Tab-separated table of C-alpha atoms in Angstrom:
chain	number	residue	atom	x	y	z
A	1	MET	CA	185.771	4.750	52.268
A	2	ARG	CA	183.609	7.857	52.845
A	3	LYS	CA	184.064	11.121	51.608
A	4	ILE	CA	182.336	13.608	53.938
A	5	ILE	CA	182.311	17.515	53.614
A	6	HIS	CA	181.272	19.775	56.520
A	7	ALA	CA	180.768	23.369	55.306
A	8	ASP	CA	180.416	26.105	58.009
A	9	CYS	CA	179.350	29.903	57.006
A	10	ASP	CA	181.785	32.346	58.491
A	11	CYS	CA	180.413	34.545	60.867
A	12	PHE	CA	177.006	33.981	58.866
A	13	PHE	CA	174.599	36.554	60.384
A	14	ALA	CA	177.604	39.075	60.534
A	15	ALA	CA	178.610	38.355	56.776
A	16	VAL	CA	175.050	38.817	55.678
A	17	GLU	CA	174.859	42.404	57.243
A	18	MET	CA	178.185	43.151	55.574
A	19	ARG	CA	177.370	42.017	52.662
A	20	ASP	CA	174.219	44.084	52.427
A	21	ASN	CA	175.953	47.143	53.738
A	22	PRO	CA	179.603	47.056	52.352
A	23	ALA	CA	180.155	50.492	54.710
A	24	LEU	CA	180.503	47.943	57.625
A	25	ARG	CA	183.157	45.730	56.001
A	26	ASP	CA	186.020	47.259	57.877
A	27	LYS	CA	184.321	47.798	61.161
A	28	PRO	CA	184.027	45.642	64.163
A	29	ILE	CA	180.305	44.392	63.957
A	30	ALA	CA	177.914	42.178	65.985
A	31	VAL	CA	174.512	40.834	65.371
A	32	GLY	CA	172.412	40.881	68.565
A	33	GLY	CA	170.038	42.495	70.986
A	34	ALA	CA	170.291	46.202	72.132
A	35	ALA	CA	172.477	46.713	75.565
A	36	ASP	CA	169.615	48.671	77.071
A	37	LYS	CA	167.134	45.699	76.824
A	38	ARG	CA	169.780	42.984	78.366
A	39	GLY	CA	170.635	42.007	74.792
A	40	VAL	CA	173.342	39.144	74.018
A	41	ILE	CA	175.632	38.977	70.884
A	42	ALA	CA	174.482	36.266	68.609
A	43	THR	CA	177.508	36.533	66.531
A	44	CYS	CA	180.402	38.890	65.382
A	45	ASN	CA	182.829	39.402	62.517
A	46	TYR	CA	186.500	38.597	63.049
A	47	THR	CA	187.482	42.110	63.561
A	48	ALA	CA	185.225	42.171	66.579
A	49	ARG	CA	186.504	38.861	67.620
A	50	ASN	CA	189.983	40.407	68.151
A	51	PHE	CA	188.468	42.575	71.157
A	52	GLY	CA	187.702	39.347	72.438
A	53	ILE	CA	183.760	39.511	71.842
A	54	HIS	CA	181.961	36.069	71.195
A	55	SER	CA	178.857	34.681	70.550
A	56	ALA	CA	176.367	34.642	73.816
A	57	MET	CA	178.260	37.677	75.436
A	58	PRO	CA	176.108	40.564	76.851
A	59	THR	CA	175.817	43.379	74.286
A	60	ALA	CA	176.620	45.518	77.166
A	61	GLN	CA	180.033	43.901	78.012
A	62	ALA	CA	180.888	43.814	74.345
A	63	LEU	CA	180.554	47.226	73.993
A	64	LYS	CA	182.579	47.888	76.952
A	65	LEU	CA	185.481	45.797	75.228
A	66	CYS	CA	184.871	47.683	72.066
A	67	PRO	CA	183.042	51.017	72.186
A	68	GLU	CA	183.128	51.345	68.251
A	69	LEU	CA	181.203	48.036	67.957
A	70	VAL	CA	178.232	48.338	65.532
A	71	VAL	CA	175.532	46.076	66.815
A	72	CYS	CA	173.143	45.106	64.319
A	73	PRO	CA	169.766	44.229	65.097
A	74	PRO	CA	168.856	40.602	63.781
A	75	ARG	CA	167.034	40.232	60.332
A	76	MET	CA	166.234	36.624	60.376
A	77	SER	CA	164.041	36.935	57.224
A	78	ALA	CA	167.603	37.814	55.211
A	79	TYR	CA	169.535	35.221	56.926
A	80	LYS	CA	166.899	32.296	56.178
A	81	GLU	CA	166.907	33.440	52.576
A	82	THR	CA	170.628	33.306	52.290
A	83	ALA	CA	170.767	29.883	54.001
A	84	GLU	CA	168.124	28.502	51.479
A	85	HIS	CA	170.325	29.990	48.698
A	86	ILE	CA	173.435	27.981	49.967
A	87	ARG	CA	171.318	24.800	50.601
A	88	SER	CA	170.255	24.925	46.893
A	89	ILE	CA	173.797	24.790	45.965
A	90	PHE	CA	174.681	22.055	47.925
A	91	LEU	CA	171.860	20.205	46.566
A	92	GLN	CA	173.360	20.804	43.008
A	93	LEU	CA	176.160	18.439	44.230
A	94	THR	CA	174.488	15.888	46.112
A	95	ASP	CA	170.917	14.810	47.567
A	96	GLN	CA	173.006	13.667	50.579
A	97	VAL	CA	172.834	16.612	52.555
A	98	GLU	CA	172.242	17.167	56.339
A	99	VAL	CA	171.586	20.527	57.656
A	100	VAL	CA	172.665	20.929	60.887
A	101	SER	CA	171.727	24.454	61.520
A	102	ILE	CA	170.999	27.797	59.485
A	103	ASP	CA	174.614	27.893	58.798
A	104	GLU	CA	176.321	24.443	58.493
A	105	ALA	CA	175.777	21.073	56.728
A	106	TYR	CA	177.304	17.806	55.799
A	107	LEU	CA	177.450	16.560	52.498
A	108	ASP	CA	178.179	12.764	51.462
A	109	VAL	CA	179.942	12.996	48.257
A	110	SER	CA	181.211	9.434	48.251
A	111	ASN	CA	179.082	8.593	45.258
A	112	VAL	CA	179.388	11.810	43.524
A	113	GLU	CA	180.967	11.514	39.893
A	114	GLN	CA	181.156	15.059	39.060
A	115	PHE	CA	185.003	16.617	39.392
A	116	ASN	CA	186.076	13.137	38.615
A	117	GLY	CA	185.104	12.168	42.423
A	118	SER	CA	187.477	14.475	43.722
A	119	ALA	CA	185.974	15.879	47.129
A	120	THR	CA	188.774	18.489	46.852
A	121	LEU	CA	187.626	19.882	43.772
A	122	MET	CA	183.992	19.637	45.001
A	123	ALA	CA	184.944	21.719	48.184
A	124	ARG	CA	186.681	24.358	45.867
A	125	TRP	CA	183.604	24.573	43.610
A	126	LEU	CA	181.149	25.019	46.422
A	127	LYS	CA	183.217	27.885	48.009
A	128	GLN	CA	183.297	29.719	44.710
A	129	GLN	CA	179.650	29.351	43.809
A	130	VAL	CA	178.549	30.316	47.586
A	131	GLN	CA	180.552	33.294	47.771
A	132	GLY	CA	179.779	34.366	44.062
A	133	GLN	CA	176.056	33.928	44.606
A	134	THR	CA	175.472	34.849	48.031
A	135	GLY	CA	178.704	37.203	49.152
A	136	VAL	CA	179.041	34.849	51.993
A	137	THR	CA	182.410	32.681	52.654
A	138	ILE	CA	182.318	29.116	53.691
A	139	SER	CA	184.802	27.027	55.638
A	140	VAL	CA	185.034	23.417	54.433
A	141	GLY	CA	186.416	20.608	56.033
A	142	ILE	CA	186.520	17.033	54.281
A	143	SER	CA	187.259	13.599	55.939
A	144	VAL	CA	186.275	10.176	55.953
A	145	ASN	CA	183.619	10.949	58.702
A	146	LYS	CA	181.449	13.559	60.150
A	147	PHE	CA	183.373	13.986	63.153
A	148	LEU	CA	186.720	14.703	61.222
A	149	ALA	CA	185.341	16.618	58.469
A	150	LYS	CA	183.689	18.968	61.135
A	151	ILE	CA	187.145	19.216	62.998
A	152	ALA	CA	188.634	19.954	59.580
A	153	SER	CA	186.353	22.873	58.922
A	154	ASP	CA	187.124	24.874	62.009
A	155	TRP	CA	190.852	24.131	61.282
A	156	GLN	CA	191.492	27.158	59.050
A	157	LYS	CA	188.776	29.564	59.442
A	158	PRO	CA	187.769	31.758	58.065
A	159	ASN	CA	187.205	30.839	54.418
A	160	GLY	CA	189.496	27.709	54.801
A	161	LEU	CA	189.772	24.557	53.103
A	162	PHE	CA	191.426	21.591	55.021
A	163	ILE	CA	191.326	17.943	54.601
A	164	ILE	CA	192.315	14.900	56.735
A	165	LYS	CA	193.064	12.325	54.491
A	166	PRO	CA	192.637	8.394	55.317
A	167	ASP	CA	196.263	7.878	56.094
A	168	GLU	CA	196.499	10.963	57.958
A	169	VAL	CA	193.721	10.315	60.721
A	170	SER	CA	195.999	8.415	63.211
A	171	ASN	CA	198.676	11.053	63.168
A	172	PHE	CA	196.125	13.907	63.313
A	173	ILE	CA	193.848	12.624	65.882
A	174	SER	CA	196.854	11.823	68.294
A	175	THR	CA	197.726	15.069	69.129
A	176	LEU	CA	193.917	16.432	69.175
A	177	PRO	CA	193.062	18.219	72.379
A	178	VAL	CA	190.071	16.462	73.781
A	179	GLU	CA	188.033	19.819	74.009
A	180	LYS	CA	187.842	19.295	70.242
A	181	ILE	CA	185.851	16.396	70.780
A	182	HIS	CA	181.935	17.412	70.269
A	183	GLY	CA	180.190	16.896	73.433
A	184	VAL	CA	183.277	17.460	75.915
A	185	GLY	CA	182.336	20.898	77.769
A	186	LYS	CA	184.248	22.163	80.644
A	187	VAL	CA	183.084	19.669	83.039
A	188	THR	CA	183.961	16.702	81.153
A	189	ALA	CA	187.318	18.291	80.142
A	190	GLN	CA	188.102	18.974	83.664
A	191	LYS	CA	187.398	15.155	84.590
A	192	LEU	CA	189.714	13.987	81.944
A	193	HIS	CA	192.211	16.403	82.916
A	194	GLN	CA	192.135	15.194	86.522
A	195	LYS	CA	193.121	11.758	84.869
A	196	GLY	CA	195.941	13.173	82.982
A	197	ILE	CA	194.328	13.168	79.929
A	198	HIS	CA	194.661	16.052	77.635
A	199	ASN	CA	194.616	14.660	74.016
A	200	CYS	CA	193.008	11.893	72.073
A	201	GLN	CA	196.333	9.698	72.108
A	202	GLN	CA	196.108	9.694	76.103
A	203	LEU	CA	192.303	9.036	75.981
A	204	GLN	CA	193.092	5.849	73.501
A	205	GLN	CA	194.734	4.418	76.699
A	206	VAL	CA	191.507	4.065	78.527
A	207	SER	CA	189.366	1.156	78.170
A	208	MET	CA	185.608	1.444	76.790
A	209	HIS	CA	184.426	-0.109	79.798
A	210	GLN	CA	185.893	2.596	82.096
A	211	LEU	CA	184.990	5.400	79.892
A	212	THR	CA	181.198	4.116	80.059
A	213	GLU	CA	181.464	3.752	83.732
A	214	GLN	CA	182.218	7.241	84.387
A	215	PHE	CA	180.538	9.053	81.308
A	216	GLY	CA	177.609	6.676	80.376
A	217	LYS	CA	176.693	6.253	76.828
A	218	PHE	CA	178.991	9.251	75.916
A	219	GLY	CA	181.906	7.130	77.086
A	220	VAL	CA	181.227	4.989	73.617
A	221	ALA	CA	181.360	8.170	71.427
A	222	LEU	CA	184.465	9.228	73.490
A	223	TYR	CA	186.148	5.976	72.919
A	224	GLN	CA	185.343	5.984	69.169
A	225	ARG	CA	186.373	9.831	68.597
A	226	ALA	CA	189.827	9.222	70.372
A	227	ARG	CA	190.266	6.880	67.440
A	228	GLY	CA	189.087	9.139	64.750
A	229	GLU	CA	186.068	6.770	64.341
A	230	ASP	CA	182.540	7.874	63.771
A	231	PHE	CA	179.749	5.823	62.140
A	232	ARG	CA	176.973	7.984	62.054
A	233	GLU	CA	175.172	8.249	58.836
A	234	ILE	CA	174.092	11.539	56.739
A	235	LYS	CA	170.551	12.147	57.850
A	236	THR	CA	169.033	13.997	54.847
A	237	GLU	CA	165.252	13.658	55.909
A	238	HIS	CA	164.954	16.101	52.670
A	239	ILE	CA	161.758	16.905	50.683
A	240	ARG	CA	162.957	18.770	47.646
A	241	LYS	CA	160.399	21.811	47.524
A	242	SER	CA	161.734	23.437	44.315
A	243	ILE	CA	164.043	23.119	41.767
A	244	SER	CA	165.688	26.379	40.375
A	245	VAL	CA	168.478	27.751	38.594
A	246	GLU	CA	170.150	30.944	39.062
A	247	ARG	CA	173.042	33.301	37.448
A	248	THR	CA	175.001	36.172	38.727
A	249	TYR	CA	176.272	38.303	35.885
A	250	ALA	CA	179.722	40.239	35.964
A	251	GLU	CA	177.926	43.562	34.721
A	252	ASN	CA	174.611	44.425	35.660
A	253	ILE	CA	171.800	43.907	32.890
A	254	ALA	CA	169.262	46.304	32.010
A	255	GLY	CA	166.152	46.812	29.623
A	256	ILE	CA	163.203	44.283	29.024
A	257	GLU	CA	164.580	42.650	26.179
A	258	ARG	CA	168.108	41.769	27.519
A	259	ILE	CA	166.684	40.930	30.832
A	260	SER	CA	163.873	38.436	28.973
A	261	HIS	CA	166.769	37.078	26.890
A	262	ALA	CA	168.912	36.283	29.687
A	263	LEU	CA	165.659	34.771	31.259
A	264	LEU	CA	165.188	32.442	28.635
A	265	GLN	CA	168.639	31.104	28.619
A	266	LEU	CA	168.064	29.628	32.033
A	267	ALA	CA	165.615	27.339	30.633
A	268	GLU	CA	168.287	24.463	29.933
A	269	PRO	CA	170.124	24.435	32.966
A	270	LEU	CA	166.846	24.119	34.762
A	271	MET	CA	165.624	21.328	32.875
A	272	GLN	CA	169.010	19.395	33.362
A	273	ARG	CA	168.360	19.794	37.059
A	274	PHE	CA	165.031	18.335	36.908
A	275	PRO	CA	165.164	14.417	38.049
A	276	GLN	CA	163.244	12.344	35.449
A	277	ASP	CA	162.050	10.024	38.425
A	278	LEU	CA	160.782	12.617	40.475
A	279	GLN	CA	157.581	11.879	42.325
A	280	GLN	CA	156.801	15.344	42.975
A	281	GLN	CA	154.393	17.854	41.083
A	282	VAL	CA	154.958	21.324	39.866
A	283	LYS	CA	152.665	23.362	41.750
A	284	SER	CA	153.734	26.987	40.864
A	285	ILE	CA	156.528	28.848	38.778
A	286	PHE	CA	158.682	31.561	39.909
A	287	ILE	CA	161.641	34.087	39.181
A	288	LYS	CA	163.854	35.845	41.259
A	289	LEU	CA	165.519	39.200	40.677
A	290	ARG	CA	168.420	40.689	42.500
A	291	PHE	CA	169.027	44.454	41.530
A	292	ALA	CA	171.939	46.638	41.414
A	293	ASP	CA	171.676	47.769	45.334
A	294	PHE	CA	171.380	44.041	46.282
A	295	SER	CA	167.747	44.175	47.148
A	296	THR	CA	166.155	40.964	45.968
A	297	THR	CA	162.444	40.101	45.190
A	298	THR	CA	160.606	36.962	44.055
A	299	VAL	CA	157.571	36.727	41.802
A	300	GLU	CA	155.415	33.523	41.968
A	301	ILE	CA	152.526	32.236	40.242
A	302	THR	CA	150.250	29.082	40.481
A	303	PRO	CA	149.299	28.495	36.535
A	304	SER	CA	146.221	26.687	35.644
A	305	ALA	CA	146.048	22.930	36.171
A	306	GLN	CA	146.477	22.088	32.671
A	307	GLN	CA	149.469	24.221	32.408
A	308	LEU	CA	151.123	22.707	35.359
A	309	ALA	CA	150.658	19.487	34.049
A	310	GLN	CA	152.084	20.470	30.509
A	311	LEU	CA	155.129	22.165	32.239
A	312	GLN	CA	155.458	19.160	34.159
A	313	GLN	CA	155.831	16.835	30.810
A	314	GLN	CA	158.292	19.721	29.381
A	315	LEU	CA	160.454	19.641	32.061
A	316	LYS	CA	160.644	15.807	32.445
A	317	HIS	CA	161.263	15.589	28.541
A	318	GLN	CA	163.742	18.307	28.414
A	319	ARG	CA	161.301	20.459	26.182
A	320	LEU	CA	160.468	23.267	28.782
A	321	ASN	CA	158.854	26.504	26.884
A	322	ALA	CA	160.451	29.358	28.914
A	323	ALA	CA	158.159	31.929	27.511
A	324	VAL	CA	155.613	30.910	30.582
A	325	PHE	CA	158.154	32.602	32.711
A	326	LEU	CA	158.248	35.998	30.958
A	327	PRO	CA	154.954	37.482	32.493
A	328	LEU	CA	156.506	37.527	35.588
A	329	LEU	CA	159.369	39.733	34.338
A	330	THR	CA	157.156	43.238	34.389
A	331	GLU	CA	155.664	42.504	38.047
A	332	GLY	CA	159.376	41.906	39.324
A	333	LEU	CA	161.059	44.658	37.338
A	334	SER	CA	158.625	47.143	38.884
A	335	ARG	CA	159.823	46.545	42.399
A	336	GLY	CA	163.315	47.407	41.990
A	337	LYS	CA	165.390	50.268	39.989
A	338	GLY	CA	168.670	49.921	38.421
A	339	GLY	CA	170.248	46.937	36.436
A	340	ILE	CA	169.617	43.198	37.358
A	341	ARG	CA	172.922	41.642	39.066
A	342	LEU	CA	171.139	38.163	39.708
A	343	LEU	CA	168.490	36.345	37.693
A	344	GLY	CA	166.930	33.069	38.748
A	345	MET	CA	163.753	31.098	37.500
A	346	GLY	CA	162.276	27.697	39.009
A	347	VAL	CA	159.281	25.693	39.822
A	348	LYS	CA	157.855	24.787	43.465
A	349	LEU	CA	157.112	21.217	44.175
A	350	SER	CA	154.047	19.808	46.017
A	351	GLU	CA	154.164	17.114	48.768
A	352	PRO	CA	155.382	13.736	47.446
A	353	TYR	CA	152.247	12.172	45.624
A	354	ALA	CA	149.961	14.951	46.791
A	355	LEU	CA	148.084	15.614	43.667
A	356	THR	CA	145.019	17.218	43.236
A	357	PRO	CA	142.223	15.652	40.934
A	358	ASP	CA	142.388	18.197	38.510
A	359	VAL	CA	145.914	17.942	38.049
A	360	LYS	CA	145.819	13.982	37.809
A	361	GLN	CA	143.199	14.676	35.150
A	362	TRP	CA	145.044	16.829	33.051
A	363	GLN	CA	148.339	14.833	33.591
A	364	GLN	CA	146.337	11.696	31.811
A	365	LEU	CA	145.227	13.910	29.111
A	366	VAL	CA	148.903	15.068	28.388
A	367	LEU	CA	150.352	11.602	28.525
A	368	PHE	CA	147.986	9.850	26.499
């Protein structure tokens, strides 16, 4: 029996805007184009949704529904950075991650031994880590396949956690409206309603032959989803681009000595995350700093081929000399003011087997 988690960020773009500008938290806000340029709403927070505002709505119409609506212009770089951070947290739990979009992903945790194999405990950890490290909440659904996990993640939004256990699938699915099946839009729903089919229990009475005759290949999916079935596998297609570790501090830390000490303390967890059988090579090192005002900066350098080969072996054999990261601190600290609320360190990786001749040569010297 599989254990599938679906994680979905709550009003993601709006959540990032509220995080970076706390003054917006209690206001109706949306992210989208300007009304005078015929813009549309990309997303909005739950306060704005109470006014009937939703994604894809023209901004001008949204402002008529809620004149107090704060419309934020999109900041894709900030959203992408946060999304990458969230994905890095997912990858700490399992490599079986399928990224569906910038704000949602599936995780197959069937073979994860952490948390005694409990998908519920894993989900709670994910929610805690994502909110603690990024300031964004996620809604999580757990079940035996992708279809049910996605339904579950939407069941108790926002910031929800809902589980559809194997022995609950039959009862749960029987009353599920057909509109909840992914791919059933207004047209398909109307055709089903005309036949007196409004929920999955009623849909179960229709044969696969009848469904494929009317809906083509989608009829097979309808037949399966009506029974809570979904045989799709997790499609990872993921090449790890970096390995890193971060820590958010309860109180901001200040002073070069304290920050340097805190950075060195990240060496052990970084080594623990470095797979011994990794086929990729270290190509650069970086540190990440988030200041008290939530501004974030990353400093990255490419050491010499000899240093890279030595670093690769140190990480692989759990003997990292983290002092190599310290020179990056001076540059990083010069880019902001105030204390540090988050500190991170990591390595960027090359494409698999993409070794330069220089690195290959120095690897041989270090190995032998």
